[in-house]
Amino acid sequence: MLPGKRIKLRAMEPEDIPAMVRWLNDPEVIENLLRYAPLSIKEEEGWYEKMIASPAEEHYYMIDVLDEDTVKTIGTTHLHNVDWKNRSAEIAICIGEKNYWGNGYGCETMQLMLRHGFNDLNLNRMYLYVFDTNERAKKAYLAAGFVEEGRLRQDIYKNGQYIDTHIMSVLRDEWQDARV
Ligand SMILES: CC(C)(COP(=O)(O)OP(=O)(O)OC[C@H]1O[C@@H](n2cnc3c(N)ncnc32)[C@H](O)[C@@H]1OP(=O)(O)O)[C@@H](O)C(=O)NCCC(=O)NCCS
């Protein structure tokens, strides 16, 4: 478990699968994700089995908020494309409970993941891709300490149009632990 001030990150359990499927079938939630096709419980179960069988490559966590004495699971975050030789990894996040958007949980999650990547996994560079249209995400990442590296023009075809993608990263040298 990775504890923060308002959230904690924990391992994904099979019981989390229905919520994941609900989130990943919500058009508003996936508007700024690569996902575009309907997802079934069976498909997600198959993905889960593969994910837990390769713990060195996939680091999936659920985001729990301590909300008025109850724990509410609001989304998920993960590290993937882990390159152990060059000490880099890609980071991603999806808060599926939409009424929790814009409350700083995305920023806090990224700060916890940066601490985990640098302090626990000994990574040197953590990066992410974000659609140009995803203003909320870009602000959350900047607030968490990510800097823009560049723009990939017309990188993604989504909802009938091409969208530019930004690549952002944090290097270990420049990272400041936000103590969340
Ligand atoms: C993107 C996401 C992770 C951001 O997390 P969050 O908890 O909503 O974001 P935060 O509250 O930490 O930060 C949001 C920032 O955007 C601002 N913001 C909120 N709503 C906004 C909106 N509609 N448009 C632009 N900015 C907005 C907030 O004021 C805040 O900026 P600030 O730090 O300057 O105040 C979350 O909304 C999410 O998972 N969305 C669905 C999936 C997704 O887009 N994933 C990311 C793919 S790269």
CSV table of C-alpha atoms in Angstrom, one decimal, residues 1-3 9-11 55-56 58-61 77-80 82 84 87 89-91 108-124 126 172 175 177-178 180:
chain,number,residue,atom,x,y,z
A,1,MET,CA,0.0,0.0,0.0
A,2,LEU,CA,1.3,3.5,-0.9
A,3,PRO,CA,-0.2,6.0,1.7
A,9,LEU,CA,-2.8,3.5,-3.6
A,10,ARG,CA,-3.3,-0.3,-3.3
A,11,ALA,CA,-3.1,-3.4,-5.4
A,55,PRO,CA,4.5,-8.0,-11.9
A,56,ALA,CA,7.8,-6.6,-13.1
A,58,GLU,CA,2.8,-3.8,-15.0
A,59,HIS,CA,2.3,-1.9,-11.8
A,60,TYR,CA,-1.4,-1.4,-11.5
A,61,TYR,CA,-2.9,0.4,-8.4
A,77,THR,CA,-3.1,4.4,-12.0
A,78,HIS,CA,-0.3,2.4,-13.4
A,79,LEU,CA,3.3,2.2,-14.5
A,80,HIS,CA,4.0,0.3,-17.7
A,82,VAL,CA,9.2,-0.2,-17.7
A,84,TRP,CA,14.9,-1.5,-16.4
A,87,ARG,CA,15.4,3.3,-15.7
A,89,ALA,CA,8.6,4.1,-17.2
A,90,GLU,CA,5.4,5.4,-18.6
A,91,ILE,CA,2.7,6.5,-16.1
A,108,GLU,CA,-1.9,13.8,-5.6
A,109,THR,CA,-1.9,10.4,-7.3
A,110,MET,CA,0.8,11.5,-9.7
A,111,GLN,CA,2.9,12.8,-6.9
A,112,LEU,CA,2.6,9.5,-5.0
A,113,MET,CA,3.5,7.5,-8.2
A,114,LEU,CA,6.6,9.7,-8.7
A,115,ARG,CA,7.7,9.0,-5.2
A,116,HIS,CA,7.1,5.3,-5.7
A,117,GLY,CA,8.9,5.3,-9.1
A,118,PHE,CA,12.0,7.2,-7.8
A,119,ASN,CA,12.2,6.0,-4.2
A,120,ASP,CA,11.0,2.4,-4.5
A,121,LEU,CA,11.7,1.3,-8.1
A,122,ASN,CA,14.9,3.4,-8.6
A,123,LEU,CA,13.6,4.9,-11.9
A,124,ASN,CA,15.4,7.9,-13.4
A,126,MET,CA,8.9,8.9,-15.6
A,172,ARG,CA,14.9,12.2,-10.8
A,175,TRP,CA,11.9,15.9,-8.8
A,177,ASP,CA,9.0,15.2,-3.2
A,178,ALA,CA,5.7,17.0,-2.5
A,180,VAL,CA,1.7,14.2,-0.1
